[in-house]
Amino acid sequence: MAKIREFGESANLITLARIVLTPLFVWWFTSADWRLKVLGFVVFVAAAITDWWDGHHARKHKTVSNLGKFLDPLADKLLTIAAMLTLAYEHLVQLWMILVIFARDFWLTWLRVRAANAGKAFVTSQLAKFKTAVQMTAIITIIGLWCIYSIASTYQVWPEIVPEYWLVALFNVMIAATMLLALVSGFQYLRRSTA
């Protein structure tokens, strides 16, 4: 009964909503119809907002649960991975940079699990938090600009002013900045783990 009550807590339901919204974003954003792309953008932003909302709600109402501690980072990873792979699938960013970021994140997750098993605290660095903020900002900006470009292309407004390859170059610069932050913060964790 306690497990059922824990599952039904509103903060956990918000987290589950983020998991459900993730495939909807992928489906709609990869559509050729600009209306569905925009809908995908709205869904992604809504899902990103729930990332802050569920944690805030759980702390405010003192309903932090073990299930929530498991589901929240899982939902975060699913949303971020799905979004970045979708951008690569749409040829908006280079896949290899995405894979470098993923490799760093998975390695960091392994370090976190190892620290937990050893009973040690794993403190997230300020640079890592900044990297996460830059990454989410980059994803939202790329998705939003591509929606605008898709609308402009449909009505033949923007493409003559801003070529697609300029836009894609900008997207790759943004992801490259995220990748560099991921590598530098990852190196910090490596030094800490070997100290």
XYZ file of C-alpha atoms in Angstrom, residues 4-171:
168
model
C 1.116 2.500 -4.332
C 0.837 5.718 -2.324
C 4.436 6.618 -3.182
C 3.789 5.969 -6.881
C 0.707 8.175 -6.795
C 2.381 11.163 -5.152
C 1.914 14.235 -7.322
C 5.661 14.944 -7.676
C 6.187 11.435 -9.060
C 3.220 11.857 -11.402
C 4.817 15.056 -12.729
C 8.034 13.119 -13.346
C 6.106 10.357 -15.122
C 4.466 13.021 -17.292
C 7.955 14.043 -18.446
C 8.679 10.452 -19.469
C 5.387 10.254 -21.393
C 6.016 13.602 -23.123
C 9.452 12.536 -24.398
C 8.310 10.202 -27.239
C 5.591 12.705 -28.170
C 8.270 15.353 -28.651
C 10.328 13.032 -30.878
C 7.309 12.023 -32.957
C 6.067 15.551 -33.550
C 9.419 17.308 -34.005
C 10.553 14.863 -36.703
C 7.378 15.529 -38.697
C 7.597 17.437 -41.987
C 4.619 19.548 -40.913
C 5.773 22.770 -39.217
C 2.666 22.760 -37.026
C 3.683 19.438 -35.486
C 7.269 20.671 -35.096
C 5.981 23.651 -33.115
C 3.822 21.314 -31.048
C 6.927 19.214 -30.387
C 8.762 22.353 -29.246
C 5.938 23.241 -26.846
C 5.943 19.691 -25.480
C 9.713 19.770 -24.939
C 9.560 23.086 -23.073
C 6.695 21.736 -20.942
C 8.717 18.597 -20.180
C 11.762 20.705 -19.264
C 9.638 22.794 -16.888
C 8.440 19.647 -15.112
C 12.110 18.903 -14.356
C 12.150 21.906 -12.015
C 8.528 21.587 -10.921
C 8.592 18.013 -9.603
C 11.645 18.578 -7.408
C 10.314 21.884 -6.102
C 6.907 20.329 -5.411
C 8.402 17.344 -3.561
C 10.582 19.550 -1.342
C 7.818 22.076 -0.657
C 5.296 19.424 0.385
C 7.940 17.167 1.979
C 7.068 14.220 -0.265
C 10.588 13.356 -1.421
C 10.557 9.591 -2.020
C 12.976 6.853 -3.049
C 10.905 6.298 -6.189
C 11.190 9.990 -7.014
C 14.953 9.909 -6.485
C 15.108 7.081 -9.047
C 12.559 8.395 -11.563
C 13.694 12.036 -11.694
C 17.242 11.495 -13.038
C 15.928 8.719 -15.308
C 13.344 11.084 -16.808
C 16.016 13.781 -17.203
C 18.340 11.444 -19.095
C 15.561 10.105 -21.323
C 14.457 13.616 -22.294
C 17.973 14.910 -22.940
C 19.155 11.827 -24.833
C 15.997 11.720 -26.952
C 16.270 15.427 -27.783
C 19.934 15.339 -28.766
C 19.589 12.165 -30.831
C 16.578 13.734 -32.552
C 18.658 16.789 -33.459
C 21.340 14.500 -34.895
C 18.699 12.470 -36.777
C 17.399 15.692 -38.335
C 21.020 16.528 -39.370
C 20.984 19.701 -37.304
C 24.040 18.762 -35.217
C 26.995 16.400 -35.567
C 26.367 12.957 -34.074
C 29.960 12.514 -32.892
C 29.698 15.514 -30.549
C 26.484 14.106 -29.104
C 28.211 10.762 -28.499
C 31.112 12.465 -26.695
C 28.641 14.194 -24.358
C 26.790 10.907 -23.774
C 30.036 9.054 -23.022
C 30.946 11.656 -20.398
C 27.459 11.522 -18.847
C 27.406 7.714 -18.652
C 30.893 7.668 -17.139
C 29.766 10.242 -14.578
C 26.728 8.120 -13.745
C 29.044 5.159 -13.151
C 31.189 7.270 -10.792
C 28.057 8.373 -8.939
C 26.856 4.772 -8.503
C 30.304 3.644 -7.381
C 30.460 6.448 -4.807
C 26.986 5.571 -3.518
C 27.953 1.903 -3.137
C 31.040 2.954 -1.195
C 28.943 5.177 1.060
C 30.619 8.339 -0.215
C 28.959 11.615 -1.161
C 29.134 12.576 -4.830
C 28.909 16.358 -5.086
C 27.973 17.860 -8.442
C 30.453 20.595 -9.380
C 29.378 24.127 -10.284
C 30.893 23.674 -13.743
C 28.831 20.521 -14.280
C 25.684 22.411 -13.271
C 26.639 25.188 -15.699
C 27.168 22.595 -18.440
C 23.675 21.207 -17.823
C 22.179 24.708 -18.036
C 24.070 25.469 -21.258
C 23.036 22.117 -22.727
C 19.337 22.639 -22.005
C 19.489 26.230 -23.276
C 21.185 25.039 -26.472
C 18.593 22.318 -27.080
C 15.630 24.654 -26.540
C 17.218 27.358 -28.727
C 17.979 24.928 -31.553
C 14.496 23.412 -31.486
C 12.875 26.852 -31.348
C 14.948 28.338 -34.184
C 14.371 25.271 -36.354
C 10.627 25.628 -35.846
C 10.830 29.267 -36.955
C 12.938 28.250 -39.954
C 10.443 25.516 -40.871
C 7.581 28.016 -40.812
C 9.601 30.521 -42.858
C 10.553 27.818 -45.376
C 6.916 26.836 -45.832
C 5.995 30.416 -46.702
C 9.332 31.120 -48.457
C 10.280 34.020 -46.217
C 13.488 33.311 -44.304
C 15.615 30.899 -46.413
C 16.723 33.677 -48.766
C 17.883 35.809 -45.816
C 19.511 33.140 -43.625
C 20.696 30.012 -45.471
C 20.090 26.686 -43.758
C 23.812 25.892 -43.542
C 24.402 29.066 -41.484
C 21.758 27.981 -39.043
C 23.164 24.441 -38.822
C 26.654 25.893 -38.263
C 25.286 27.946 -35.351
C 23.628 24.845 -33.899
